[in-house]
Amino acid sequence: MARARREMIEGRPHINRAAIEQQVGMSEQAQANLYAQRKTNGHPEGVRIGHVLWFDEEKVLAFYRDRARAKQASLTEVDRGGDPDELCDVATATKVLGYTNESTIRAFLTANQGYFPEPDQVELLPSGRLHRLWKRSTLWEFADGRSRPGRRGRARPKT
């Protein structure tokens, strides 16, 4: 991994990918992928000096800030009402997080281990199934940290 560096190039501060990663939290590989698609996504051009690709600090950080805002805006709207300590089952959590149906959370629980928060309380039902419960505050914290755009789930077919 390269060391984060900042250099003046033609009178303007430029940073390398390691410095961008340090400031915006995006891996150098993810940055390289976005840079490869710069003609369609507007990523600022870099200046190659030797083996290092340098980016105008102001322009590249503005690009990543704008990109993060756009991603955040595409997420579902969260219901911030209610008692933060109230326990919510999957059905209520679905409503709090603005998802269309429970399958989104159920998929997170089975396929994306580590993405969705662990329940604050788990009850074993007589059937042997687990009844998972999350505090509203836990759901709000998860919502604030989401990075996956457009996670509304699929609408149930009308019957």
Short mmCIF file of N, CA and C in Angstrom, two decimals:
data_model
loop_
_atom_site.label_atom_id
_atom_site.label_comp_id
_atom_site.label_asym_id
_atom_site.label_seq_id
_atom_site.Cartn_x
_atom_site.Cartn_y
_atom_site.Cartn_z
N MET A 1 0.85 -1.18 0.00
CA MET A 1 0.00 0.00 0.00
C MET A 1 0.90 1.24 0.00
N ALA A 2 0.54 2.18 -0.82
CA ALA A 2 1.30 3.41 -0.95
C ALA A 2 1.07 4.31 0.27
N ARG A 3 2.00 5.19 0.48
CA ARG A 3 1.90 6.17 1.57
C ARG A 3 1.09 7.36 1.09
N ALA A 4 0.23 7.88 1.93
CA ALA A 4 -0.56 9.06 1.58
C ALA A 4 0.38 10.24 1.38
N ARG A 5 0.22 10.90 0.22
CA ARG A 5 1.11 12.01 -0.09
C ARG A 5 0.33 13.17 -0.70
N ARG A 6 0.89 14.35 -0.52
CA ARG A 6 0.33 15.59 -1.06
C ARG A 6 1.48 16.37 -1.68
N GLU A 7 1.29 16.83 -2.90
CA GLU A 7 2.33 17.57 -3.61
C GLU A 7 1.70 18.77 -4.31
N MET A 8 2.50 19.80 -4.49
CA MET A 8 2.07 20.96 -5.28
C MET A 8 2.46 20.70 -6.74
N ILE A 9 1.49 20.77 -7.63
CA ILE A 9 1.72 20.58 -9.06
C ILE A 9 1.09 21.77 -9.77
N GLU A 10 1.90 22.49 -10.49
CA GLU A 10 1.45 23.70 -11.19
C GLU A 10 0.70 24.65 -10.26
N GLY A 11 1.23 24.78 -9.06
CA GLY A 11 0.69 25.73 -8.09
C GLY A 11 -0.56 25.29 -7.36
N ARG A 12 -1.00 24.04 -7.58
CA ARG A 12 -2.21 23.54 -6.90
C ARG A 12 -1.89 22.27 -6.12
N PRO A 13 -2.52 22.10 -4.95
CA PRO A 13 -2.28 20.88 -4.17
C PRO A 13 -2.91 19.66 -4.86
N HIS A 14 -2.13 18.60 -4.97
CA HIS A 14 -2.58 17.33 -5.54
C HIS A 14 -2.31 16.23 -4.52
N ILE A 15 -3.15 15.21 -4.53
CA ILE A 15 -2.98 14.08 -3.61
C ILE A 15 -2.99 12.77 -4.40
N ASN A 16 -2.39 11.75 -3.81
CA ASN A 16 -2.40 10.43 -4.44
C ASN A 16 -3.59 9.62 -3.92
N ARG A 17 -3.75 8.43 -4.47
CA ARG A 17 -4.91 7.60 -4.08
C ARG A 17 -4.88 7.21 -2.60
N ALA A 18 -3.70 7.00 -2.05
CA ALA A 18 -3.62 6.66 -0.62
C ALA A 18 -4.17 7.80 0.24
N ALA A 19 -3.89 9.03 -0.16
CA ALA A 19 -4.42 10.19 0.58
C ALA A 19 -5.93 10.30 0.41
N ILE A 20 -6.42 9.98 -0.79
CA ILE A 20 -7.88 9.99 -1.01
C ILE A 20 -8.52 8.94 -0.11
N GLU A 21 -7.93 7.73 -0.07
CA GLU A 21 -8.48 6.68 0.78
C GLU A 21 -8.52 7.13 2.23
N GLN A 22 -7.47 7.78 2.66
CA GLN A 22 -7.40 8.27 4.04
C GLN A 22 -8.52 9.28 4.32
N GLN A 23 -8.84 10.11 3.34
CA GLN A 23 -9.82 11.17 3.57
C GLN A 23 -11.26 10.74 3.33
N VAL A 24 -11.51 9.84 2.36
CA VAL A 24 -12.90 9.49 2.04
C VAL A 24 -13.24 8.04 2.37
N GLY A 25 -12.24 7.23 2.72
CA GLY A 25 -12.51 5.85 3.13
C GLY A 25 -12.78 4.90 1.99
N MET A 26 -12.43 5.25 0.76
CA MET A 26 -12.66 4.35 -0.37
C MET A 26 -11.33 3.72 -0.76
N SER A 27 -11.33 2.40 -0.94
CA SER A 27 -10.10 1.70 -1.27
C SER A 27 -9.50 2.22 -2.58
N GLU A 28 -8.20 2.04 -2.71
CA GLU A 28 -7.52 2.47 -3.92
C GLU A 28 -8.06 1.72 -5.14
N GLN A 29 -8.43 0.45 -4.98
CA GLN A 29 -8.97 -0.31 -6.11
C GLN A 29 -10.32 0.24 -6.55
N ALA A 30 -11.17 0.58 -5.59
CA ALA A 30 -12.48 1.16 -5.94
C ALA A 30 -12.28 2.50 -6.64
N GLN A 31 -11.30 3.28 -6.19
CA GLN A 31 -10.99 4.55 -6.85
C GLN A 31 -10.53 4.30 -8.29
N ALA A 32 -9.67 3.29 -8.46
CA ALA A 32 -9.17 2.97 -9.80
C ALA A 32 -10.32 2.57 -10.72
N ASN A 33 -11.28 1.84 -10.18
CA ASN A 33 -12.44 1.44 -10.99
C ASN A 33 -13.24 2.67 -11.42
N LEU A 34 -13.46 3.59 -10.51
CA LEU A 34 -14.19 4.82 -10.86
C LEU A 34 -13.40 5.66 -11.86
N TYR A 35 -12.09 5.69 -11.67
CA TYR A 35 -11.25 6.47 -12.59
C TYR A 35 -11.31 5.88 -14.00
N ALA A 36 -11.34 4.56 -14.09
CA ALA A 36 -11.42 3.90 -15.40
C ALA A 36 -12.71 4.26 -16.12
N GLN A 37 -13.75 4.62 -15.38
CA GLN A 37 -15.05 4.97 -15.96
C GLN A 37 -15.29 6.48 -15.95
N ARG A 38 -14.22 7.26 -15.88
CA ARG A 38 -14.34 8.71 -15.70
C ARG A 38 -15.09 9.41 -16.83
N LYS A 39 -15.09 8.84 -18.02
CA LYS A 39 -15.80 9.48 -19.13
C LYS A 39 -17.32 9.48 -18.89
N THR A 40 -17.81 8.52 -18.11
CA THR A 40 -19.25 8.45 -17.83
C THR A 40 -19.64 8.94 -16.45
N ASN A 41 -18.68 8.99 -15.51
CA ASN A 41 -19.06 9.37 -14.15
C ASN A 41 -18.51 10.73 -13.70
N GLY A 42 -17.68 11.36 -14.53
CA GLY A 42 -17.18 12.69 -14.20
C GLY A 42 -16.00 12.74 -13.26
N HIS A 43 -15.36 11.59 -12.98
CA HIS A 43 -14.19 11.58 -12.10
C HIS A 43 -13.13 12.52 -12.69
N PRO A 44 -12.53 13.37 -11.87
CA PRO A 44 -11.49 14.28 -12.38
C PRO A 44 -10.30 13.53 -12.97
N GLU A 45 -9.70 14.12 -13.99
CA GLU A 45 -8.49 13.56 -14.60
C GLU A 45 -7.35 13.61 -13.60
N GLY A 46 -6.43 12.68 -13.73
CA GLY A 46 -5.24 12.67 -12.90
C GLY A 46 -4.03 13.11 -13.72
N VAL A 47 -2.96 13.39 -13.02
CA VAL A 47 -1.69 13.75 -13.64
C VAL A 47 -0.69 12.67 -13.24
N ARG A 48 -0.15 11.95 -14.23
CA ARG A 48 0.81 10.89 -13.92
C ARG A 48 2.21 11.48 -13.92
N ILE A 49 2.89 11.26 -12.79
CA ILE A 49 4.29 11.64 -12.67
C ILE A 49 5.02 10.40 -12.18
N GLY A 50 5.82 9.82 -13.06
CA GLY A 50 6.45 8.55 -12.74
C GLY A 50 5.38 7.47 -12.64
N HIS A 51 5.39 6.76 -11.53
CA HIS A 51 4.40 5.70 -11.32
C HIS A 51 3.19 6.16 -10.51
N VAL A 52 3.17 7.44 -10.14
CA VAL A 52 2.11 7.94 -9.26
C VAL A 52 1.10 8.76 -10.06
N LEU A 53 -0.16 8.50 -9.80
CA LEU A 53 -1.24 9.29 -10.39
C LEU A 53 -1.70 10.29 -9.33
N TRP A 54 -1.61 11.58 -9.66
CA TRP A 54 -1.96 12.66 -8.74
C TRP A 54 -3.27 13.29 -9.16
N PHE A 55 -4.06 13.72 -8.17
CA PHE A 55 -5.35 14.34 -8.43
C PHE A 55 -5.41 15.69 -7.74
N ASP A 56 -5.98 16.67 -8.45
CA ASP A 56 -6.20 17.98 -7.87
C ASP A 56 -7.05 17.76 -6.60
N GLU A 57 -6.50 18.13 -5.46
CA GLU A 57 -7.14 17.82 -4.17
C GLU A 57 -8.56 18.36 -4.07
N GLU A 58 -8.75 19.61 -4.43
CA GLU A 58 -10.08 20.22 -4.31
C GLU A 58 -11.08 19.52 -5.22
N LYS A 59 -10.71 19.28 -6.47
CA LYS A 59 -11.63 18.66 -7.42
C LYS A 59 -11.98 17.22 -7.06
N VAL A 60 -10.97 16.43 -6.69
CA VAL A 60 -11.22 15.02 -6.43
C VAL A 60 -12.02 14.82 -5.15
N LEU A 61 -11.74 15.63 -4.12
CA LEU A 61 -12.51 15.48 -2.88
C LEU A 61 -13.94 15.95 -3.07
N ALA A 62 -14.15 16.98 -3.89
CA ALA A 62 -15.51 17.42 -4.21
C ALA A 62 -16.25 16.32 -4.95
N PHE A 63 -15.57 15.64 -5.88
CA PHE A 63 -16.19 14.54 -6.62
C PHE A 63 -16.67 13.45 -5.66
N TYR A 64 -15.82 13.03 -4.74
CA TYR A 64 -16.19 11.96 -3.81
C TYR A 64 -17.26 12.41 -2.81
N ARG A 65 -17.22 13.67 -2.37
CA ARG A 65 -18.28 14.19 -1.47
C ARG A 65 -19.62 14.19 -2.19
N ASP A 66 -19.65 14.69 -3.43
CA ASP A 66 -20.89 14.72 -4.21
C ASP A 66 -21.42 13.32 -4.46
N ARG A 67 -20.52 12.40 -4.74
CA ARG A 67 -20.91 11.01 -4.99
C ARG A 67 -21.53 10.39 -3.73
N ALA A 68 -20.92 10.66 -2.58
CA ALA A 68 -21.45 10.13 -1.31
C ALA A 68 -22.83 10.71 -1.01
N ARG A 69 -23.01 12.01 -1.27
CA ARG A 69 -24.33 12.64 -1.05
C ARG A 69 -25.39 12.02 -1.96
N ALA A 70 -25.03 11.78 -3.22
CA ALA A 70 -25.98 11.18 -4.16
C ALA A 70 -26.36 9.77 -3.73
N LYS A 71 -25.38 9.01 -3.26
CA LYS A 71 -25.68 7.65 -2.78
C LYS A 71 -26.60 7.70 -1.58
N GLN A 72 -26.31 8.60 -0.64
CA GLN A 72 -27.13 8.72 0.56
C GLN A 72 -28.56 9.11 0.20
N ALA A 73 -28.72 9.99 -0.77
CA ALA A 73 -30.05 10.46 -1.18
C ALA A 73 -30.86 9.34 -1.82
N SER A 74 -30.18 8.32 -2.36
CA SER A 74 -30.91 7.23 -3.02
C SER A 74 -31.40 6.16 -2.04
N LEU A 75 -31.01 6.28 -0.78
CA LEU A 75 -31.44 5.29 0.21
C LEU A 75 -32.87 5.56 0.64
N THR A 76 -33.49 4.56 1.20
CA THR A 76 -34.88 4.69 1.64
C THR A 76 -34.99 5.71 2.77
N GLU A 77 -36.17 6.31 2.87
CA GLU A 77 -36.42 7.27 3.93
C GLU A 77 -36.71 6.52 5.23
N VAL A 78 -36.08 6.97 6.30
CA VAL A 78 -36.17 6.30 7.60
C VAL A 78 -37.19 7.01 8.47
N ASP A 79 -38.01 6.24 9.18
CA ASP A 79 -38.97 6.77 10.14
C ASP A 79 -38.22 6.98 11.45
N ARG A 80 -38.02 8.22 11.84
CA ARG A 80 -37.26 8.55 13.06
C ARG A 80 -38.18 8.78 14.26
N GLY A 81 -39.45 8.45 14.12
CA GLY A 81 -40.39 8.64 15.22
C GLY A 81 -40.33 7.49 16.20
N GLY A 82 -40.86 7.71 17.38
CA GLY A 82 -40.96 6.66 18.38
C GLY A 82 -39.84 6.66 19.39
N ASP A 83 -39.98 5.78 20.37
CA ASP A 83 -39.03 5.64 21.47
C ASP A 83 -37.78 4.92 20.96
N PRO A 84 -36.59 5.48 21.12
CA PRO A 84 -35.37 4.84 20.64
C PRO A 84 -35.11 3.47 21.25
N ASP A 85 -35.65 3.21 22.45
CA ASP A 85 -35.43 1.93 23.12
C ASP A 85 -36.52 0.90 22.81
N GLU A 86 -37.56 1.30 22.06
CA GLU A 86 -38.62 0.36 21.70
C GLU A 86 -38.04 -0.77 20.85
N LEU A 87 -38.43 -2.01 21.19
CA LEU A 87 -37.98 -3.16 20.42
C LEU A 87 -38.90 -3.39 19.23
N CYS A 88 -38.29 -3.65 18.07
CA CYS A 88 -39.04 -3.83 16.82
C CYS A 88 -38.76 -5.20 16.24
N ASP A 89 -39.83 -5.88 15.82
CA ASP A 89 -39.65 -7.14 15.12
C ASP A 89 -39.33 -6.84 13.65
N VAL A 90 -39.19 -7.88 12.83
CA VAL A 90 -38.83 -7.70 11.43
C VAL A 90 -39.86 -6.82 10.70
N ALA A 91 -41.14 -7.05 10.98
CA ALA A 91 -42.19 -6.27 10.30
C ALA A 91 -42.07 -4.78 10.63
N THR A 92 -41.87 -4.46 11.89
CA THR A 92 -41.74 -3.06 12.29
C THR A 92 -40.42 -2.47 11.79
N ALA A 93 -39.35 -3.24 11.86
CA ALA A 93 -38.05 -2.78 11.35
C ALA A 93 -38.15 -2.44 9.86
N THR A 94 -38.92 -3.23 9.13
CA THR A 94 -39.12 -2.98 7.70
C THR A 94 -39.74 -1.60 7.50
N LYS A 95 -40.73 -1.27 8.30
CA LYS A 95 -41.39 0.04 8.20
C LYS A 95 -40.46 1.17 8.63
N VAL A 96 -39.72 0.96 9.72
CA VAL A 96 -38.80 1.99 10.22
C VAL A 96 -37.76 2.33 9.14
N LEU A 97 -37.26 1.31 8.46
CA LEU A 97 -36.21 1.51 7.46
C LEU A 97 -36.74 1.88 6.08
N GLY A 98 -38.07 1.90 5.92
CA GLY A 98 -38.66 2.33 4.66
C GLY A 98 -38.61 1.29 3.56
N TYR A 99 -38.40 0.02 3.90
CA TYR A 99 -38.37 -1.02 2.89
C TYR A 99 -39.78 -1.41 2.49
N THR A 100 -39.92 -1.94 1.29
CA THR A 100 -41.24 -2.31 0.77
C THR A 100 -41.80 -3.53 1.47
N ASN A 101 -40.95 -4.52 1.76
CA ASN A 101 -41.43 -5.69 2.47
C ASN A 101 -40.30 -6.34 3.28
N GLU A 102 -40.67 -7.30 4.07
CA GLU A 102 -39.75 -7.93 5.01
C GLU A 102 -38.63 -8.72 4.34
N SER A 103 -38.79 -9.08 3.08
CA SER A 103 -37.79 -9.92 2.42
C SER A 103 -36.43 -9.24 2.35
N THR A 104 -36.40 -7.92 2.33
CA THR A 104 -35.11 -7.21 2.29
C THR A 104 -34.32 -7.50 3.56
N ILE A 105 -34.94 -7.35 4.71
CA ILE A 105 -34.25 -7.62 5.97
C ILE A 105 -33.93 -9.10 6.10
N ARG A 106 -34.86 -9.95 5.73
CA ARG A 106 -34.60 -11.40 5.81
C ARG A 106 -33.41 -11.79 4.93
N ALA A 107 -33.29 -11.17 3.76
CA ALA A 107 -32.14 -11.44 2.89
C ALA A 107 -30.85 -10.95 3.54
N PHE A 108 -30.90 -9.78 4.18
CA PHE A 108 -29.72 -9.28 4.88
C PHE A 108 -29.30 -10.25 5.97
N LEU A 109 -30.26 -10.82 6.66
CA LEU A 109 -29.96 -11.72 7.78
C LEU A 109 -29.35 -13.03 7.32
N THR A 110 -29.74 -13.50 6.14
CA THR A 110 -29.23 -14.80 5.68
C THR A 110 -28.04 -14.68 4.73
N ALA A 111 -28.12 -13.78 3.77
CA ALA A 111 -27.08 -13.73 2.72
C ALA A 111 -25.98 -12.73 3.01
N ASN A 112 -26.25 -11.71 3.76
CA ASN A 112 -25.27 -10.64 3.98
C ASN A 112 -24.87 -10.56 5.44
N GLN A 113 -24.39 -11.65 5.97
CA GLN A 113 -24.00 -11.66 7.38
C GLN A 113 -22.97 -10.58 7.65
N GLY A 114 -23.21 -9.82 8.68
CA GLY A 114 -22.32 -8.75 9.05
C GLY A 114 -22.77 -7.39 8.54
N TYR A 115 -23.68 -7.36 7.56
CA TYR A 115 -24.16 -6.08 7.04
C TYR A 115 -25.24 -5.51 7.95
N PHE A 116 -26.22 -6.33 8.27
CA PHE A 116 -27.33 -5.88 9.11
C PHE A 116 -26.95 -6.10 10.56
N PRO A 117 -27.38 -5.21 11.46
CA PRO A 117 -26.96 -5.35 12.87
C PRO A 117 -27.55 -6.59 13.54
N GLU A 118 -26.80 -7.07 14.49
CA GLU A 118 -27.28 -8.18 15.33
C GLU A 118 -28.49 -7.68 16.12
N PRO A 119 -29.47 -8.54 16.37
CA PRO A 119 -30.63 -8.12 17.17
C PRO A 119 -30.20 -7.73 18.59
N ASP A 120 -30.95 -6.81 19.17
CA ASP A 120 -30.70 -6.42 20.55
C ASP A 120 -31.26 -7.46 21.52
N GLN A 121 -32.23 -8.21 21.04
CA GLN A 121 -32.85 -9.26 21.86
C GLN A 121 -33.32 -10.37 20.93
N VAL A 122 -33.15 -11.62 21.37
CA VAL A 122 -33.62 -12.77 20.61
C VAL A 122 -34.43 -13.65 21.54
N GLU A 123 -35.62 -14.02 21.08
CA GLU A 123 -36.48 -14.91 21.86
C GLU A 123 -36.67 -16.20 21.07
N LEU A 124 -36.62 -17.32 21.77
CA LEU A 124 -36.89 -18.61 21.14
C LEU A 124 -38.38 -18.89 21.25
N LEU A 125 -39.02 -19.04 20.10
CA LEU A 125 -40.46 -19.32 20.08
C LEU A 125 -40.71 -20.81 20.31
N PRO A 126 -41.93 -21.18 20.74
CA PRO A 126 -42.25 -22.60 20.95
C PRO A 126 -42.01 -23.45 19.69
N SER A 127 -42.12 -22.83 18.53
CA SER A 127 -41.91 -23.56 17.27
C SER A 127 -40.43 -23.85 17.02
N GLY A 128 -39.56 -23.22 17.82
CA GLY A 128 -38.12 -23.39 17.63
C GLY A 128 -37.51 -22.27 16.80
N ARG A 129 -38.35 -21.43 16.23
CA ARG A 129 -37.85 -20.30 15.44
C ARG A 129 -37.39 -19.18 16.37
N LEU A 130 -36.52 -18.34 15.81
CA LEU A 130 -36.03 -17.19 16.58
C LEU A 130 -36.88 -15.97 16.27
N HIS A 131 -37.21 -15.24 17.31
CA HIS A 131 -37.93 -13.97 17.18
C HIS A 131 -36.91 -12.88 17.48
N ARG A 132 -36.43 -12.23 16.41
CA ARG A 132 -35.39 -11.21 16.54
C ARG A 132 -36.02 -9.84 16.77
N LEU A 133 -35.41 -9.07 17.68
CA LEU A 133 -35.90 -7.74 18.00
C LEU A 133 -34.74 -6.75 18.04
N TRP A 134 -34.95 -5.59 17.42
CA TRP A 134 -33.95 -4.52 17.39
C TRP A 134 -34.54 -3.27 18.02
N LYS A 135 -33.72 -2.55 18.77
CA LYS A 135 -34.15 -1.24 19.26
C LYS A 135 -34.24 -0.31 18.05
N ARG A 136 -35.17 0.64 18.14
CA ARG A 136 -35.26 1.65 17.06
C ARG A 136 -33.91 2.35 16.89
N SER A 137 -33.24 2.65 17.99
CA SER A 137 -31.95 3.33 17.91
C SER A 137 -30.92 2.50 17.14
N THR A 138 -30.97 1.19 17.27
CA THR A 138 -30.07 0.31 16.52
C THR A 138 -30.38 0.40 15.03
N LEU A 139 -31.66 0.42 14.69
CA LEU A 139 -32.08 0.53 13.29
C LEU A 139 -31.67 1.88 12.71
N TRP A 140 -31.82 2.94 13.51
CA TRP A 140 -31.45 4.28 13.04
C TRP A 140 -29.93 4.35 12.80
N GLU A 141 -29.17 3.75 13.70
CA GLU A 141 -27.71 3.74 13.55
C GLU A 141 -27.32 2.99 12.27
N PHE A 142 -27.97 1.85 12.03
CA PHE A 142 -27.73 1.10 10.80
C PHE A 142 -28.05 1.96 9.58
N ALA A 143 -29.21 2.62 9.62
CA ALA A 143 -29.63 3.45 8.49
C ALA A 143 -28.63 4.56 8.21
N ASP A 144 -28.08 5.15 9.25
CA ASP A 144 -27.11 6.23 9.08
C ASP A 144 -25.81 5.76 8.44
N GLY A 145 -25.50 4.48 8.60
CA GLY A 145 -24.26 3.94 8.05
C GLY A 145 -24.42 3.19 6.74
N ARG A 146 -25.64 3.12 6.23
CA ARG A 146 -25.86 2.37 4.98
C ARG A 146 -25.07 2.98 3.83
N SER A 147 -24.68 2.09 2.93
CA SER A 147 -23.95 2.56 1.75
C SER A 147 -24.52 1.98 0.47
N ARG A 148 -25.50 1.13 0.59
CA ARG A 148 -26.05 0.48 -0.59
C ARG A 148 -27.25 1.27 -1.08
N PRO A 149 -27.16 1.83 -2.28
CA PRO A 149 -28.25 2.66 -2.77
C PRO A 149 -29.49 1.86 -3.15
N GLY A 150 -30.64 2.50 -3.06
CA GLY A 150 -31.89 1.96 -3.58
C GLY A 150 -32.39 0.72 -2.92
N ARG A 151 -32.09 0.49 -1.68
CA ARG A 151 -32.53 -0.74 -1.01
C ARG A 151 -33.95 -0.58 -0.49
N ARG A 152 -34.89 -0.57 -1.39
CA ARG A 152 -36.29 -0.47 -0.98
C ARG A 152 -36.94 -1.84 -0.94
N GLY A 153 -36.35 -2.83 -1.55
CA GLY A 153 -36.96 -4.14 -1.65
C GLY A 153 -37.92 -4.18 -2.81
N ARG A 154 -38.49 -5.33 -3.06
CA ARG A 154 -39.44 -5.47 -4.16
C ARG A 154 -40.86 -5.39 -3.61
N ALA A 155 -41.72 -4.78 -4.37
CA ALA A 155 -43.13 -4.70 -3.98
C ALA A 155 -43.76 -6.08 -4.08
N ARG A 156 -44.61 -6.39 -3.12
CA ARG A 156 -45.35 -7.65 -3.19
C ARG A 156 -46.39 -7.57 -4.29
N PRO A 157 -46.58 -8.66 -5.02
CA PRO A 157 -47.64 -8.64 -6.03
C PRO A 157 -48.99 -8.50 -5.36
N LYS A 158 -49.88 -7.77 -5.97
CA LYS A 158 -51.24 -7.58 -5.44
C LYS A 158 -52.02 -8.89 -5.66
N THR A 159 -52.68 -9.35 -4.60
CA THR A 159 -53.48 -10.59 -4.72
C THR A 159 -54.93 -10.31 -4.48
#
